[in-house]
PDB file of C-alpha atoms in Angstrom:
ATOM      1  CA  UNK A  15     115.468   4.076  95.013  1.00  0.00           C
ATOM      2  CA  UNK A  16     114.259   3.847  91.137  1.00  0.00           C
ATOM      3  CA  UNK A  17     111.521   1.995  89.555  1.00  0.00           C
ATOM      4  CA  UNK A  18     110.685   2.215  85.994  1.00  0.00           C
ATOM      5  CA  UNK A  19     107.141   1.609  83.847  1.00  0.00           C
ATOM      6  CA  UNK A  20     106.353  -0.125  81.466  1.00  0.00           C
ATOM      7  CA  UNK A  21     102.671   0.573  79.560  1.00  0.00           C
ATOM      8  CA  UNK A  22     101.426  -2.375  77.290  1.00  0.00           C
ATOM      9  CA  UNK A  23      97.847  -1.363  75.523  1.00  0.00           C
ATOM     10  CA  UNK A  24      96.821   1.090  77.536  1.00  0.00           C
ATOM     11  CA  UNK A  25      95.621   4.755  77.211  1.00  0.00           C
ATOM     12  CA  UNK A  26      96.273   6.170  80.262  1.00  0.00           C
ATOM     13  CA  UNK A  27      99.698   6.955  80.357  1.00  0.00           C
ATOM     14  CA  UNK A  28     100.077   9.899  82.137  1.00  0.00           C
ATOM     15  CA  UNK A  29      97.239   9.715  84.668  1.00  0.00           C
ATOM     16  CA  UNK A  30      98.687   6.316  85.746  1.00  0.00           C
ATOM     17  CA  UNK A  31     101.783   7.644  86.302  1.00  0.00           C
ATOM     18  CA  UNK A  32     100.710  10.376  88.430  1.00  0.00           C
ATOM     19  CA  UNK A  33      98.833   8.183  90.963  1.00  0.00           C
ATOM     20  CA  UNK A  34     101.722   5.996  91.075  1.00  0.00           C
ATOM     21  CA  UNK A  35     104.403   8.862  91.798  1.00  0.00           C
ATOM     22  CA  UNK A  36     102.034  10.316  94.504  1.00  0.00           C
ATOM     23  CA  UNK A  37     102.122   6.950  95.943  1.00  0.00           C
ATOM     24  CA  UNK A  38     105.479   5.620  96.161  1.00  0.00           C
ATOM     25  CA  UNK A  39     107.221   9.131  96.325  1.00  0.00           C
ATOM     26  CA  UNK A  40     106.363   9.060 100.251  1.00  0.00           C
ATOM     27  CA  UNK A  41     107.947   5.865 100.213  1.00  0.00           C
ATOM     28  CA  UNK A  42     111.505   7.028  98.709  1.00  0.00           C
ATOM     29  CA  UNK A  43     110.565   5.690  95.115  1.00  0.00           C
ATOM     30  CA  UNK A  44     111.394   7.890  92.381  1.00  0.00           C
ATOM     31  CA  UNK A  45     110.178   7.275  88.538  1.00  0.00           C
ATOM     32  CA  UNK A  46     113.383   7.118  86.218  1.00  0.00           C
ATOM     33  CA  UNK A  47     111.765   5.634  83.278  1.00  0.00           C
ATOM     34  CA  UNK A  48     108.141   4.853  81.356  1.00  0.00           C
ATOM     35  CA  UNK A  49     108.411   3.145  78.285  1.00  0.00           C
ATOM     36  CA  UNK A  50     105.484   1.681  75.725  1.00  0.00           C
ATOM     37  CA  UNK A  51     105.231  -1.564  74.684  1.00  0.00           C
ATOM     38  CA  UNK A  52     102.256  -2.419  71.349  1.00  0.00           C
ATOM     39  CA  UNK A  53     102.724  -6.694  71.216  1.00  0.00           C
ATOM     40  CA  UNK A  54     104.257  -9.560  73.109  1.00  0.00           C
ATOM     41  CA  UNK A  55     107.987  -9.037  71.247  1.00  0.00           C
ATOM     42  CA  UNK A  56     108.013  -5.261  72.779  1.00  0.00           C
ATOM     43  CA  UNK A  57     106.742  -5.818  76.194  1.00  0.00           C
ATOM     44  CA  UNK A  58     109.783  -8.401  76.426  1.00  0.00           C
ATOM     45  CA  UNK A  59     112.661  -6.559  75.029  1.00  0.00           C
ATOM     46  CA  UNK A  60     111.323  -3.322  77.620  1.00  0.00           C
ATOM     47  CA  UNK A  61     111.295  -5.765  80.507  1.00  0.00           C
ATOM     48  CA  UNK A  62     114.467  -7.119  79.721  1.00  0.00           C
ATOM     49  CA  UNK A  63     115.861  -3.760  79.352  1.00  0.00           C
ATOM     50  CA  UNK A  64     114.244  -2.760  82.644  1.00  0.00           C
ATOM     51  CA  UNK A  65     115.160  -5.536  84.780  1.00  0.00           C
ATOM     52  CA  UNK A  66     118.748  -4.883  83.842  1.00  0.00           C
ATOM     53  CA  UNK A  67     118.545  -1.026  85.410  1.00  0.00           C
ATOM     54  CA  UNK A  68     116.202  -1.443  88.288  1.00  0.00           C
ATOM     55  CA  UNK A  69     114.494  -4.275  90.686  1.00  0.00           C
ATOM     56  CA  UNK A  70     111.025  -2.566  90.503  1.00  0.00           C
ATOM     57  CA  UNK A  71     109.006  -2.645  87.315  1.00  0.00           C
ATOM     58  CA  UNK A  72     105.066  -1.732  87.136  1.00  0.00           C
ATOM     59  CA  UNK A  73     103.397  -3.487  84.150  1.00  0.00           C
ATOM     60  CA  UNK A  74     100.509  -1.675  83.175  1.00  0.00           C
ATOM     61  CA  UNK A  75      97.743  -3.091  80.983  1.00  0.00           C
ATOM     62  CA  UNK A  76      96.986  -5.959  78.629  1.00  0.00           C
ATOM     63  CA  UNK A  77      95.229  -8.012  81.478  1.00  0.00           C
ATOM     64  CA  UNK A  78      91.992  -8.963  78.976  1.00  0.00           C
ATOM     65  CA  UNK A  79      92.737 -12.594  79.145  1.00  0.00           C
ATOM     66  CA  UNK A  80      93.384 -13.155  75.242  1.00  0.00           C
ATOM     67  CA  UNK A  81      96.626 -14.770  73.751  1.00  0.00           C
ATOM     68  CA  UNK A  82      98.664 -11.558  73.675  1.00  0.00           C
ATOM     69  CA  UNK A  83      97.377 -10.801  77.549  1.00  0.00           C
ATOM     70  CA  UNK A  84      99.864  -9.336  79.438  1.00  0.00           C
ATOM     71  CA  UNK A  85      99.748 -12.530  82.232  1.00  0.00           C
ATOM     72  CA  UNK A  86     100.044 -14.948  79.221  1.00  0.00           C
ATOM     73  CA  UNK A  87     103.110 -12.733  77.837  1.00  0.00           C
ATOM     74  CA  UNK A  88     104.803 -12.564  81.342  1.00  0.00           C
ATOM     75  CA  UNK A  89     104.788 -16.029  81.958  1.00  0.00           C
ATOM     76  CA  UNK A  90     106.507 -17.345  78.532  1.00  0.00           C
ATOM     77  CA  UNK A  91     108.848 -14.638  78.520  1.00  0.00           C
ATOM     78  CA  UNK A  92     109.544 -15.949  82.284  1.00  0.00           C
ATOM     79  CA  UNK A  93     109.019 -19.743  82.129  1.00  0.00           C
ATOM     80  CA  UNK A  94     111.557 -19.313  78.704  1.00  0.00           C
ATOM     81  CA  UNK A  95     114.045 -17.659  81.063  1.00  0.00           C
ATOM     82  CA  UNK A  96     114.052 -20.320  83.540  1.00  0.00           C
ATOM     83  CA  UNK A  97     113.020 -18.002  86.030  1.00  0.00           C
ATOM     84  CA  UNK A  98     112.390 -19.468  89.672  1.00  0.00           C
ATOM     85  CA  UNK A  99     109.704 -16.167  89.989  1.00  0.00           C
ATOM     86  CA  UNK A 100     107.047 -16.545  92.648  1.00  0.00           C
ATOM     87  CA  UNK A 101     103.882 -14.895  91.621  1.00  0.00           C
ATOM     88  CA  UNK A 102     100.872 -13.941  94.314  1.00  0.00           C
ATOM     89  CA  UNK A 103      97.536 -12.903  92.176  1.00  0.00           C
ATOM     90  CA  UNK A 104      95.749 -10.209  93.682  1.00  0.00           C
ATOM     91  CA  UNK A 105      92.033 -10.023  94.091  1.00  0.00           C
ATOM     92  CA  UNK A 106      90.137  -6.873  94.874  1.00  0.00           C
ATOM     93  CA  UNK A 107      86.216  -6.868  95.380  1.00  0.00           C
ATOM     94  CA  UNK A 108      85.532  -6.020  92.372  1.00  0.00           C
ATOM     95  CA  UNK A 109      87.293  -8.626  90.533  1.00  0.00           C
ATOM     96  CA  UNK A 110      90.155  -6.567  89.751  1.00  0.00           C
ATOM     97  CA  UNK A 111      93.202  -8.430  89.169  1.00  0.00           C
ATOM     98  CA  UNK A 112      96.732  -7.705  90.176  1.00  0.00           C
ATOM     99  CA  UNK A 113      99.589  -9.836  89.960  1.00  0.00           C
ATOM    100  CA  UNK A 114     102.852  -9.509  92.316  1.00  0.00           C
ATOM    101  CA  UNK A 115     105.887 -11.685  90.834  1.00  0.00           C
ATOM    102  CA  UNK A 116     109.012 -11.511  92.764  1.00  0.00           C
ATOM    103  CA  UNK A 117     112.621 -13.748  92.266  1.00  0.00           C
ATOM    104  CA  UNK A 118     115.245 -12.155  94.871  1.00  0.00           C
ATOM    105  CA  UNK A 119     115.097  -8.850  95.278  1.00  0.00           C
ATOM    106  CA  UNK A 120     113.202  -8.275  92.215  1.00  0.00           C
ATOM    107  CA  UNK A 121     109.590  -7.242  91.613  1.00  0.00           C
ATOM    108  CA  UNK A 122     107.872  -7.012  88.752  1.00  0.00           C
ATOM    109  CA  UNK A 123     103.705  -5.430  89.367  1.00  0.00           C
ATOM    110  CA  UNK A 124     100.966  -6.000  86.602  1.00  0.00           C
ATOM    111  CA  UNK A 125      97.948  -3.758  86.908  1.00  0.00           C
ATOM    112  CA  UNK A 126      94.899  -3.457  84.939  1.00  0.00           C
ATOM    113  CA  UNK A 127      94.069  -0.328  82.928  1.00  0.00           C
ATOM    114  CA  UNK A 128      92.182   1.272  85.683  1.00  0.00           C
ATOM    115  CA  UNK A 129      93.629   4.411  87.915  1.00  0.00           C
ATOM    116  CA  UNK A 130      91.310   3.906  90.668  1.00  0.00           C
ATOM    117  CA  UNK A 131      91.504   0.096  90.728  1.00  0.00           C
ATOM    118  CA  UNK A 132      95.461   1.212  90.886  1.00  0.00           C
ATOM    119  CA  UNK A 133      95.213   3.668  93.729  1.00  0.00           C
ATOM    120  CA  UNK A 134      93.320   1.152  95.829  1.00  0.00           C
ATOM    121  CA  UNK A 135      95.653  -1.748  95.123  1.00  0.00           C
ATOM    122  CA  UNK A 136      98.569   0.532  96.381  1.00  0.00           C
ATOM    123  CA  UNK A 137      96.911   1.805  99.558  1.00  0.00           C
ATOM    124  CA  UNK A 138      95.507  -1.886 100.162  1.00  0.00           C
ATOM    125  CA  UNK A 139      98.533  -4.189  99.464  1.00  0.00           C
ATOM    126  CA  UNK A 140     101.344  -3.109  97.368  1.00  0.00           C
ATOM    127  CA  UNK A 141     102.711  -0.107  99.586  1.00  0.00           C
ATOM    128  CA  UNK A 142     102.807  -2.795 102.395  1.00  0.00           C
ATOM    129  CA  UNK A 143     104.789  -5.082 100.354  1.00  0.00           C
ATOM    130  CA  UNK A 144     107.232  -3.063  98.707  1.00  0.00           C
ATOM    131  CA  UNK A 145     108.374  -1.657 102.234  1.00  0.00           C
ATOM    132  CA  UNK A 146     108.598  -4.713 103.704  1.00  0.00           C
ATOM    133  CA  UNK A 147     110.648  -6.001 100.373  1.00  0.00           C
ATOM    134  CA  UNK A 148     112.744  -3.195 100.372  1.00  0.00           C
ATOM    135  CA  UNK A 149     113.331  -2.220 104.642  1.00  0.00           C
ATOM    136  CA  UNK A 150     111.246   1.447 102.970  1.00  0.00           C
ATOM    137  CA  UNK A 151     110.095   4.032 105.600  1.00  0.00           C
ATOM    138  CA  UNK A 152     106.915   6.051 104.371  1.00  0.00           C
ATOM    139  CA  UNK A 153     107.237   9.733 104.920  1.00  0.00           C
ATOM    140  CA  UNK A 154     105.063  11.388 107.942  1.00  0.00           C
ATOM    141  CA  UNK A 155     103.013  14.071 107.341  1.00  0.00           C
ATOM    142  CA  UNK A 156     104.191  17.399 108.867  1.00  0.00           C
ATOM    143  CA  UNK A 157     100.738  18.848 108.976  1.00  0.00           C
ATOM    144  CA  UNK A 158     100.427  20.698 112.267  1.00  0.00           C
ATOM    145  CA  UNK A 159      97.990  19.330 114.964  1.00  0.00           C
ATOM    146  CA  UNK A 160      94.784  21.444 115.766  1.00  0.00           C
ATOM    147  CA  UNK A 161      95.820  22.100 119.105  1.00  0.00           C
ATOM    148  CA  UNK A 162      99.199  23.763 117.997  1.00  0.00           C
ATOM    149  CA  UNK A 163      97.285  25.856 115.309  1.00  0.00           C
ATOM    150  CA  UNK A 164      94.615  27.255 117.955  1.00  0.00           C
ATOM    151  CA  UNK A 165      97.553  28.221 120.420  1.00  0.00           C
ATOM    152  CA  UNK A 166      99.112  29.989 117.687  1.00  0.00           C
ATOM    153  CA  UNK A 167      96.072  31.670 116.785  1.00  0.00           C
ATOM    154  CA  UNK A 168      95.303  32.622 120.538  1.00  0.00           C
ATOM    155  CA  UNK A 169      98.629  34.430 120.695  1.00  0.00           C
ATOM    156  CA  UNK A 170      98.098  36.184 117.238  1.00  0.00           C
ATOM    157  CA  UNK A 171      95.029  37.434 118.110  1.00  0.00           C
ATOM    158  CA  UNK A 172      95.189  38.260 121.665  1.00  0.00           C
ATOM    159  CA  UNK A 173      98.180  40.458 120.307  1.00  0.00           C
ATOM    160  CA  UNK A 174      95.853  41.721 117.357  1.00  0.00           C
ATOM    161  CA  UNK A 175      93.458  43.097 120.166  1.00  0.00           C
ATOM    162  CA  UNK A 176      95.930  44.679 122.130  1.00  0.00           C
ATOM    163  CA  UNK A 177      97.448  46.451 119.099  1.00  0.00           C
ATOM    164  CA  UNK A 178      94.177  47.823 117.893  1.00  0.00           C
ATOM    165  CA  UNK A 179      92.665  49.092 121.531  1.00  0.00           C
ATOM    166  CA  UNK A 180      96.137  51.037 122.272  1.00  0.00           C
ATOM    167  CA  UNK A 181      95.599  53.920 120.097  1.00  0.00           C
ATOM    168  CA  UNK A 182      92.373  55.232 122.726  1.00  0.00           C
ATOM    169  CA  UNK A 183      93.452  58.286 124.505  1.00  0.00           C
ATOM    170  CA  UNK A 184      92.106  58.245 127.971  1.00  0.00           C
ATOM    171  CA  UNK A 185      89.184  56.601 129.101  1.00  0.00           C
ATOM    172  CA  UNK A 186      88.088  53.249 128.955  1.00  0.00           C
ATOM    173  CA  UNK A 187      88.856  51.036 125.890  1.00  0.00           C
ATOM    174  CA  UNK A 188      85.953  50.592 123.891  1.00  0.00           C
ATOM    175  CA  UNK A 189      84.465  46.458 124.147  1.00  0.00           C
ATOM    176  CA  UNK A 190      83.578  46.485 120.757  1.00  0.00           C
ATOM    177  CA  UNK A 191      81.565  43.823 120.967  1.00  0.00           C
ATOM    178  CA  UNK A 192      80.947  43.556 116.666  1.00  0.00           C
ATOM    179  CA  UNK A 193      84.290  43.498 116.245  1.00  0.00           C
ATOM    180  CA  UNK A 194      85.016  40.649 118.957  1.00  0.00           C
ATOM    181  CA  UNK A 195      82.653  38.491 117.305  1.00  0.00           C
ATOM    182  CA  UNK A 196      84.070  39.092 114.144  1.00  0.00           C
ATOM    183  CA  UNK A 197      87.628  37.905 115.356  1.00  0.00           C
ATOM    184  CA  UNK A 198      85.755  34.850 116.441  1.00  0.00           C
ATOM    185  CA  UNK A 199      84.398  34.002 113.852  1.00  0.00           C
ATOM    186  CA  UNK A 200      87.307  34.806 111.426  1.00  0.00           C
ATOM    187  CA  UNK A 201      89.672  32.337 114.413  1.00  0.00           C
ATOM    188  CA  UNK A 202      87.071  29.517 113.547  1.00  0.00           C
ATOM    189  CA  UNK A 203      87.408  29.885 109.970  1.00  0.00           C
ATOM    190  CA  UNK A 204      91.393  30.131 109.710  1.00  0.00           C
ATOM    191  CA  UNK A 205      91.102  27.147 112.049  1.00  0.00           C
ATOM    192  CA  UNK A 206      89.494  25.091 109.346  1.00  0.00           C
ATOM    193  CA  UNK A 207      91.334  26.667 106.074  1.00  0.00           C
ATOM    194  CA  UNK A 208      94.838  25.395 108.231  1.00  0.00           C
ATOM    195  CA  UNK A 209      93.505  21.694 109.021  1.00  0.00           C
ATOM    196  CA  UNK A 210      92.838  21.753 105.189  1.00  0.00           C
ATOM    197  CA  UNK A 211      96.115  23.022 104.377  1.00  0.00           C
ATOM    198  CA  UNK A 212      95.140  26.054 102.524  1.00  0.00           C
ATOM    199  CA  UNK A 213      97.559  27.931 104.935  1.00  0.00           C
ATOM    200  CA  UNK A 214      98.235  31.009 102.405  1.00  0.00           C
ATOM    201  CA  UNK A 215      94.576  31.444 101.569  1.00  0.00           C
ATOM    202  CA  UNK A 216      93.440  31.817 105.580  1.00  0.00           C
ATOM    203  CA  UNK A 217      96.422  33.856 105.791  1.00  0.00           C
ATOM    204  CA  UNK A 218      95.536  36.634 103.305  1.00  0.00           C
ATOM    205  CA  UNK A 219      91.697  36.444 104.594  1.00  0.00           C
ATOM    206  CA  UNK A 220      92.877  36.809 107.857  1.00  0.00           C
ATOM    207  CA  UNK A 221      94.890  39.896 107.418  1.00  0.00           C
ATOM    208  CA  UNK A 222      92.273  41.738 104.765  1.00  0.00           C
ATOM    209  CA  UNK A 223      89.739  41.341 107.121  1.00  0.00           C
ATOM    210  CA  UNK A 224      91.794  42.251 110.444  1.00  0.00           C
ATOM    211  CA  UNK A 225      92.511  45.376 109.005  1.00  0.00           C
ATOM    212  CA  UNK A 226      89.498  46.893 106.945  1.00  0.00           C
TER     213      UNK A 226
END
């Protein structure tokens, strides 16, 4: 499913648009469009045009209040339409505003100038609301579980150890105690490069080290 942009006085084009894509990406929303908008005229021939291709448009800036405010734009352009749009005015704790307007199975989002006031509107409210809107699923991770990485490790390096004590002609294999401790510690630390997801990193470390 699409969704397009729309930025009206604001300077933060392409940060916004990267917090927003990270966001709604693991929610089956793709960006198709982003389009600029400098006065009141603009912002409603872009919204018209946007409307037309999609039912989810992000707003983002102009919310200062003044006559040319992006709320005081929004609602002439709508009330002139005779649009039967409900609106729901967010409220963070900061004072933050967002506002939600929706009419059918459109949805139009204003949100300040502000990428973090952004994220946490998203991850607080608007993620919730556009999958319940739309019947959206949001992507699970695939990160593996601890337990499943330490098994796997067990099994690497119990066969690590028997590789490396085979080559002993005769006798008893030597404990090497030094080099037991080592693998230890090096399990521990792939352990925690994998829960991070640095999986090629603790890979290469592993194997350098294994093998000096």
């Amino acid at each position: 499913m699409k969704y397009e942009m729309i930025f009206y006085h604001s300077g933060k084009t392409a940060e916004i648009e990267r917090a927003a894509a990270q966001r709604l990406r693991r929610i089956g929303l793709e960006l198709s469009a982003s389009t600029a908008a400098v006065d009141p005229k603009e912002l409603a021939e872009e919204l018209k045009k946007s409307l037309k291709k999609t039912n989810i448009v992000f707003v983002v800036g102009g919310l200062d209040g003044g006559v040319q405010s992006t709320e005081n734009v929004l609602s002439t352009i709508l009330s002139s339409n005779g649009s039967s749009m409900k609106s729901n005015k967010l409220v963070d704790d900061d004072e933050n505003t967002v506002y939600l307007l929706k009419c059918k199975k459109q949805t139009i989002i204003v949100f300040p100038d502000d990428t973090e006031v952004i994220g946490r509107m998203f991850d607080a409210k608007i993620i919730s609301e556009l999958k319940k809107t739309y019947s959206l699923k949001e992507e699970k991770s695939e990160t593996p579980s601890m337990e499943k990485i330490t098994k796997e490790l067990d099994t690497n390096l119990s066969g690590m150890n028997r590789v490396r004590t085979s080559i002993n002609i005769g006798g008893e294999p030597p404990k090497n105690t030094e080099g037991n401790k080592t693998l230890k510690m090096m399990k521990t630390a792939v352990i925690v490069f994998l829960s991070l997801g640095i999986v090629q990193f603790a890979a290469a470390a592993y194997l350098f080290i294994t093998n000096i």
